């Protein structure tokens, strides 16, 4: 990226994100911090109203009243956007395919035929190995409801197919975010029914309705951090992850085999059950899961997690004074 292009990109980044540190800018544009300092000096000399704030909460900020004229894309930017179209086509964002196609058509129309041919020749040799499923109208409607709920912190009522004897379970959830994993969209939410976080496959939602009831999002919850450290793919890269062995009866397995947290586990079939090895940094999640499916799921290892489950079971017994 040429300097003049980077300067314009810095202006756009500050306009979009309000305040950014030199480190954030250097990571965004893949240059060292000293280059960013020189760029900021250049912007100042061009009378661009960038304000610098010192301290740990400091950074660079662009004054709100600064006018940015219409932007034209250069060839590399157009190439990157058109290449991204291949990913968007594969992922199929429910309800947004038409909008994405419209946006990319506008981009394609600003380039000449020669560039278009060069791009097509190159993009044919680039493959994105991303799983995806066809999106139907119902999934688009679900996605739209969830988007509104995420924007305004509305609760949602869903009827969900648990996969056990084709049973539907009604529950009220507080949506925290959406995850796309291996071709499937999941809603990450807090379920008021199970009193725990759940991951609901959008394709298994039979019906959904937006409730006129607002909830407070947990201040300590961050979707990106949760995805990186919970039961998902990236947990396998975490040095602090522990290995949990579960025994799942065959009657339960069909209903949980496509849960996002089992996708990267090692599965071994036995006579009447499956043994699943999964890695996680949050073993308490699997303890709550074992309570939920107590008839069909057993924690085998590590022993301390198994013992913790038994201790919680004893406390539950005391609470309800169950006598055998």
Short mmCIF file of C-alpha atoms in Angstrom, two decimals:
data_model
loop_
_atom_site.label_atom_id
_atom_site.label_comp_id
_atom_site.label_asym_id
_atom_site.label_seq_id
_atom_site.Cartn_x
_atom_site.Cartn_y
_atom_site.Cartn_z
CA UNK A 1 0.00 0.00 0.00
CA UNK A 2 1.39 3.38 -1.03
CA UNK A 3 1.74 6.14 1.57
CA UNK A 4 -1.02 8.33 0.14
CA UNK A 5 -3.38 5.33 0.10
CA UNK A 6 -2.47 4.51 3.70
CA UNK A 7 -3.08 8.09 4.81
CA UNK A 8 -6.57 8.02 3.30
CA UNK A 9 -7.19 4.62 4.89
CA UNK A 10 -6.11 5.96 8.31
CA UNK A 11 -8.60 8.84 7.96
CA UNK A 12 -11.37 6.35 7.13
CA UNK A 13 -10.38 4.09 10.04
CA UNK A 14 -10.47 6.98 12.52
CA UNK A 15 -13.77 8.19 11.09
CA UNK A 16 -15.20 4.72 11.57
CA UNK A 17 -13.73 3.70 14.95
CA UNK A 18 -13.56 7.16 16.57
CA UNK A 19 -10.33 6.52 18.48
CA UNK A 20 -7.38 4.22 17.74
CA UNK A 21 -3.91 3.83 19.23
CA UNK A 22 -0.72 3.88 17.19
CA UNK A 23 -0.35 0.15 17.91
CA UNK A 24 -3.84 -0.60 16.60
CA UNK A 25 -3.17 1.43 13.47
CA UNK A 26 0.17 -0.29 12.88
CA UNK A 27 -1.47 -3.71 13.17
CA UNK A 28 -4.34 -2.69 10.89
CA UNK A 29 -2.08 -1.43 8.11
CA UNK A 30 0.82 -3.83 8.73
CA UNK A 31 3.50 -1.20 9.29
CA UNK A 32 5.66 -0.35 12.30
CA UNK A 33 4.60 2.21 14.89
CA UNK A 34 7.24 4.74 13.76
CA UNK A 35 5.65 4.77 10.31
CA UNK A 36 2.30 5.55 11.93
CA UNK A 37 3.89 8.45 13.84
CA UNK A 38 5.24 9.83 10.56
CA UNK A 39 1.84 9.35 8.93
CA UNK A 40 0.12 11.29 11.71
CA UNK A 41 2.65 14.11 11.27
CA UNK A 42 1.91 14.12 7.54
CA UNK A 43 -1.84 14.32 8.18
CA UNK A 44 -1.26 17.22 10.56
CA UNK A 45 0.73 19.06 7.87
CA UNK A 46 -2.19 18.45 5.48
CA UNK A 47 -4.49 20.21 8.01
CA UNK A 48 -6.43 17.03 8.72
CA UNK A 49 -7.94 17.61 12.22
CA UNK A 50 -6.48 14.60 14.05
CA UNK A 51 -6.30 14.96 17.83
CA UNK A 52 -3.77 13.01 19.91
CA UNK A 53 -4.59 11.92 23.49
CA UNK A 54 -1.80 10.77 25.83
CA UNK A 55 -1.96 8.05 28.48
CA UNK A 56 -3.27 4.49 28.72
CA UNK A 57 -6.71 5.56 27.47
CA UNK A 58 -5.23 7.74 24.76
CA UNK A 59 -4.94 7.42 21.02
CA UNK A 60 -5.75 9.33 17.86
CA UNK A 61 -9.16 10.76 17.07
CA UNK A 62 -10.62 12.56 14.05
CA UNK A 63 -12.87 15.55 14.70
CA UNK A 64 -16.50 14.70 13.91
CA UNK A 65 -17.10 17.62 11.55
CA UNK A 66 -14.32 16.58 9.16
CA UNK A 67 -15.80 16.00 5.68
CA UNK A 68 -14.54 13.06 3.61
CA UNK A 69 -15.18 13.34 -0.13
CA UNK A 70 -16.51 10.35 -2.13
CA UNK A 71 -14.01 7.49 -2.20
CA UNK A 72 -12.75 5.60 -5.25
CA UNK A 73 -11.28 2.11 -4.94
CA UNK A 74 -7.89 1.25 -6.38
CA UNK A 75 -7.33 -2.02 -8.26
CA UNK A 76 -5.93 -3.94 -5.28
CA UNK A 77 -8.90 -2.92 -3.11
CA UNK A 78 -11.36 -4.01 -5.79
CA UNK A 79 -9.52 -7.31 -6.17
CA UNK A 80 -9.71 -7.92 -2.40
CA UNK A 81 -13.43 -7.12 -2.32
CA UNK A 82 -14.27 -9.34 -5.28
CA UNK A 83 -12.24 -12.15 -3.75
CA UNK A 84 -14.23 -11.70 -0.53
CA UNK A 85 -17.37 -12.21 -2.61
CA UNK A 86 -16.39 -15.86 -3.04
CA UNK A 87 -16.48 -16.30 0.73
CA UNK A 88 -19.78 -14.46 1.08
CA UNK A 89 -21.28 -16.66 -1.64
CA UNK A 90 -20.23 -19.79 0.27
CA UNK A 91 -21.35 -18.66 3.73
CA UNK A 92 -24.84 -17.58 2.65
CA UNK A 93 -25.75 -15.01 5.31
CA UNK A 94 -29.49 -15.60 5.86
CA UNK A 95 -31.58 -12.74 4.50
CA UNK A 96 -28.58 -10.79 3.22
CA UNK A 97 -27.57 -12.67 0.06
CA UNK A 98 -29.50 -10.26 -2.19
CA UNK A 99 -27.97 -7.20 -0.50
CA UNK A 100 -24.47 -8.66 -0.77
CA UNK A 101 -24.96 -9.48 -4.45
CA UNK A 102 -26.25 -5.95 -5.09
CA UNK A 103 -23.22 -4.42 -3.38
CA UNK A 104 -20.76 -6.56 -5.30
CA UNK A 105 -22.52 -5.78 -8.60
CA UNK A 106 -21.89 -2.09 -7.93
CA UNK A 107 -18.22 -2.84 -7.30
CA UNK A 108 -17.92 -4.94 -10.45
CA UNK A 109 -19.38 -2.11 -12.51
CA UNK A 110 -16.61 0.32 -11.60
CA UNK A 111 -13.88 -1.82 -13.21
CA UNK A 112 -13.14 -2.28 -16.89
CA UNK A 113 -13.40 -5.54 -18.84
CA UNK A 114 -9.64 -6.05 -18.93
CA UNK A 115 -9.39 -5.94 -15.13
CA UNK A 116 -12.45 -8.18 -14.83
CA UNK A 117 -10.85 -10.81 -17.07
CA UNK A 118 -7.57 -10.69 -15.13
CA UNK A 119 -9.46 -11.15 -11.87
CA UNK A 120 -11.51 -14.07 -13.19
CA UNK A 121 -8.37 -15.83 -14.40
CA UNK A 122 -6.78 -15.56 -10.94
CA UNK A 123 -9.85 -16.26 -8.80
CA UNK A 124 -10.45 -19.57 -10.62
CA UNK A 125 -7.18 -20.77 -9.11
CA UNK A 126 -8.15 -19.82 -5.55
CA UNK A 127 -10.29 -22.19 -3.48
CA UNK A 128 -11.85 -21.53 -0.05
CA UNK A 129 -12.48 -24.76 1.84
CA UNK A 130 -15.54 -23.62 3.78
CA UNK A 131 -18.55 -25.82 4.44
CA UNK A 132 -21.97 -24.32 3.89
CA UNK A 133 -25.61 -25.29 3.71
CA UNK A 134 -28.41 -23.91 1.59
CA UNK A 135 -30.35 -21.20 3.41
CA UNK A 136 -34.13 -21.41 3.26
CA UNK A 137 -36.71 -18.69 3.87
CA UNK A 138 -37.38 -19.87 7.43
CA UNK A 139 -33.70 -19.54 8.37
CA UNK A 140 -33.63 -16.02 6.92
CA UNK A 141 -36.59 -15.09 9.11
CA UNK A 142 -34.91 -16.59 12.19
CA UNK A 143 -31.70 -14.71 11.42
CA UNK A 144 -33.60 -11.43 11.07
CA UNK A 145 -35.36 -11.93 14.43
CA UNK A 146 -32.06 -12.73 16.15
CA UNK A 147 -30.41 -9.66 14.61
CA UNK A 148 -33.13 -7.41 16.04
CA UNK A 149 -32.85 -9.11 19.43
CA UNK A 150 -29.08 -8.59 19.48
CA UNK A 151 -29.47 -4.92 18.57
CA UNK A 152 -32.01 -4.08 21.28
CA UNK A 153 -31.30 -6.83 23.86
CA UNK A 154 -34.76 -8.36 23.45
CA UNK A 155 -35.49 -11.84 24.74
CA UNK A 156 -36.58 -14.50 22.27
CA UNK A 157 -38.98 -17.41 22.61
CA UNK A 158 -38.02 -20.45 20.54
CA UNK A 159 -39.38 -23.90 19.91
CA UNK A 160 -36.28 -26.04 19.41
CA UNK A 161 -35.84 -29.54 18.01
CA UNK A 162 -33.66 -31.41 20.51
CA UNK A 163 -33.46 -34.37 18.16
CA UNK A 164 -34.71 -36.81 20.79
CA UNK A 165 -37.84 -38.61 19.55
CA UNK A 166 -38.53 -35.52 17.41
CA UNK A 167 -39.41 -33.59 20.56
CA UNK A 168 -39.71 -29.80 20.52
CA UNK A 169 -38.63 -27.83 23.57
CA UNK A 170 -39.94 -24.33 24.20
CA UNK A 171 -37.62 -21.96 25.99
CA UNK A 172 -36.92 -18.28 26.45
CA UNK A 173 -33.38 -17.25 25.59
CA UNK A 174 -31.25 -14.13 25.94
CA UNK A 175 -29.16 -13.99 22.75
CA UNK A 176 -25.51 -12.99 23.15
CA UNK A 177 -24.26 -13.52 19.59
CA UNK A 178 -24.14 -15.64 16.45
CA UNK A 179 -21.43 -18.09 15.37
CA UNK A 180 -20.81 -19.61 11.94
CA UNK A 181 -19.08 -22.99 12.28
CA UNK A 182 -18.59 -25.54 9.50
CA UNK A 183 -21.56 -24.44 7.43
CA UNK A 184 -23.97 -24.00 10.34
CA UNK A 185 -25.18 -20.83 12.06
CA UNK A 186 -25.50 -21.06 15.85
CA UNK A 187 -27.12 -18.71 18.33
CA UNK A 188 -25.06 -18.31 21.51
CA UNK A 189 -27.51 -17.44 24.27
CA UNK A 190 -28.47 -17.83 27.90
CA UNK A 191 -31.40 -20.20 28.31
CA UNK A 192 -33.83 -19.41 31.12
CA UNK A 193 -35.00 -23.02 30.94
CA UNK A 194 -31.65 -24.66 31.67
CA UNK A 195 -30.19 -21.60 33.45
CA UNK A 196 -27.02 -21.92 31.37
CA UNK A 197 -25.44 -20.83 28.10
CA UNK A 198 -26.65 -22.77 25.06
CA UNK A 199 -25.68 -23.00 21.40
CA UNK A 200 -28.73 -23.42 19.19
CA UNK A 201 -28.47 -24.59 15.60
CA UNK A 202 -30.61 -22.16 13.58
CA UNK A 203 -31.73 -25.01 11.33
CA UNK A 204 -33.30 -26.77 14.33
CA UNK A 205 -35.48 -23.84 15.37
CA UNK A 206 -39.08 -24.76 14.57
CA UNK A 207 -40.60 -21.41 15.57
CA UNK A 208 -39.30 -18.12 16.95
CA UNK A 209 -40.83 -14.92 18.29
CA UNK A 210 -39.40 -11.65 19.56
CA UNK A 211 -40.54 -10.79 23.08
CA UNK A 212 -41.15 -7.26 24.26
CA UNK A 213 -38.89 -7.89 27.22
CA UNK A 214 -35.39 -6.44 27.55
CA UNK A 215 -32.49 -8.12 29.36
CA UNK A 216 -29.17 -6.77 30.59
CA UNK A 217 -26.15 -8.24 28.83
CA UNK A 218 -23.47 -9.51 31.24
CA UNK A 219 -20.75 -6.87 31.52
CA UNK A 220 -18.04 -9.54 31.65
CA UNK A 221 -19.22 -11.35 28.51
CA UNK A 222 -17.33 -10.81 25.27
CA UNK A 223 -18.42 -12.84 22.26
CA UNK A 224 -14.97 -12.96 20.68
CA UNK A 225 -13.31 -14.08 23.92
CA UNK A 226 -16.05 -16.62 24.58
CA UNK A 227 -15.64 -18.12 21.14
CA UNK A 228 -11.87 -18.32 21.57
CA UNK A 229 -11.84 -19.92 25.02
CA UNK A 230 -15.01 -21.95 25.42
CA UNK A 231 -15.80 -25.22 23.71
CA UNK A 232 -15.08 -24.30 20.14
CA UNK A 233 -12.31 -25.01 17.68
CA UNK A 234 -9.85 -22.48 19.11
CA UNK A 235 -9.99 -24.15 22.52
CA UNK A 236 -7.86 -26.90 21.00
CA UNK A 237 -5.05 -24.41 20.48
CA UNK A 238 -5.15 -23.11 24.06
CA UNK A 239 -2.30 -24.44 26.22
CA UNK A 240 -4.58 -24.26 29.27
CA UNK A 241 -7.22 -26.54 27.73
CA UNK A 242 -8.00 -29.81 29.49
CA UNK A 243 -9.14 -33.06 27.91
CA UNK A 244 -12.57 -34.30 28.96
CA UNK A 245 -13.77 -37.82 28.18
CA UNK A 246 -17.51 -38.35 27.89
CA UNK A 247 -19.61 -41.45 27.38
CA UNK A 248 -22.73 -40.67 25.33
CA UNK A 249 -25.48 -43.25 24.91
CA UNK A 250 -26.47 -43.91 21.32
CA UNK A 251 -30.02 -42.65 21.86
CA UNK A 252 -28.65 -39.17 22.68
CA UNK A 253 -25.81 -38.95 20.18
CA UNK A 254 -27.92 -38.04 17.09
CA UNK A 255 -29.25 -34.96 18.88
CA UNK A 256 -25.85 -33.60 19.95
CA UNK A 257 -23.44 -34.82 17.28
CA UNK A 258 -23.61 -31.52 15.40
CA UNK A 259 -23.32 -29.34 18.50
CA UNK A 260 -20.51 -26.91 17.82
CA UNK A 261 -18.55 -28.02 20.91
CA UNK A 262 -18.39 -31.66 19.74
CA UNK A 263 -17.36 -30.95 16.16
CA UNK A 264 -13.64 -31.10 16.91
CA UNK A 265 -13.74 -33.93 19.42
CA UNK A 266 -12.46 -37.45 18.84
CA UNK A 267 -15.34 -39.94 18.65
CA UNK A 268 -15.05 -43.71 19.17
CA UNK A 269 -18.03 -46.01 18.79
CA UNK A 270 -18.69 -48.72 21.37
CA UNK A 271 -21.44 -51.33 21.64
CA UNK A 272 -24.18 -49.12 23.07
CA UNK A 273 -22.48 -45.74 23.34
CA UNK A 274 -19.90 -43.32 21.97
CA UNK A 275 -16.74 -42.16 23.72
CA UNK A 276 -15.98 -38.52 22.96
CA UNK A 277 -12.76 -36.68 23.82
CA UNK A 278 -13.09 -32.89 23.82
CA UNK A 279 -10.79 -30.07 24.88
CA UNK A 280 -12.01 -27.06 26.81
CA UNK A 281 -10.93 -24.33 29.20
CA UNK A 282 -14.36 -24.35 30.87
CA UNK A 283 -15.06 -27.82 32.35
CA UNK A 284 -18.04 -26.46 34.31
CA UNK A 285 -19.89 -26.23 31.00
CA UNK A 286 -19.70 -30.01 30.61
CA UNK A 287 -20.80 -30.52 34.19
CA UNK A 288 -23.96 -28.54 33.46
CA UNK A 289 -24.36 -30.53 30.23
CA UNK A 290 -24.08 -33.79 32.18
CA UNK A 291 -26.87 -32.60 34.50
CA UNK A 292 -29.03 -31.72 31.51
CA UNK A 293 -28.58 -35.16 29.90
CA UNK A 294 -28.08 -37.14 33.10
CA UNK A 295 -29.75 -40.27 31.67
CA UNK A 296 -27.51 -40.47 28.64
CA UNK A 297 -24.22 -38.68 29.36
CA UNK A 298 -21.43 -39.60 31.76
CA UNK A 299 -18.20 -37.77 32.56
CA UNK A 300 -15.38 -40.33 32.58
CA UNK A 301 -12.24 -38.21 32.88
CA UNK A 302 -10.57 -36.26 34.37
CA UNK A 303 -11.46 -37.69 37.75
CA UNK A 304 -11.53 -34.29 39.45
CA UNK A 305 -14.25 -33.10 37.05
CA UNK A 306 -16.18 -36.32 37.64
CA UNK A 307 -15.84 -35.85 41.41
CA UNK A 308 -16.97 -32.23 41.14
CA UNK A 309 -20.08 -33.41 39.30
CA UNK A 310 -20.76 -35.93 42.08
CA UNK A 311 -20.28 -33.25 44.76
CA UNK A 312 -22.78 -30.97 43.02
CA UNK A 313 -25.15 -33.92 42.74
CA UNK A 314 -24.87 -34.46 46.50
CA UNK A 315 -25.62 -30.79 47.13
CA UNK A 316 -28.66 -31.08 44.87
CA UNK A 317 -29.74 -34.12 46.86
CA UNK A 318 -29.44 -32.16 50.11
CA UNK A 319 -31.42 -29.26 48.70
CA UNK A 320 -34.36 -31.43 47.73
CA UNK A 321 -33.88 -33.99 50.54
CA UNK A 322 -34.15 -36.97 48.24
CA UNK A 323 -34.27 -40.21 50.22
CA UNK A 324 -33.42 -43.53 48.66
#
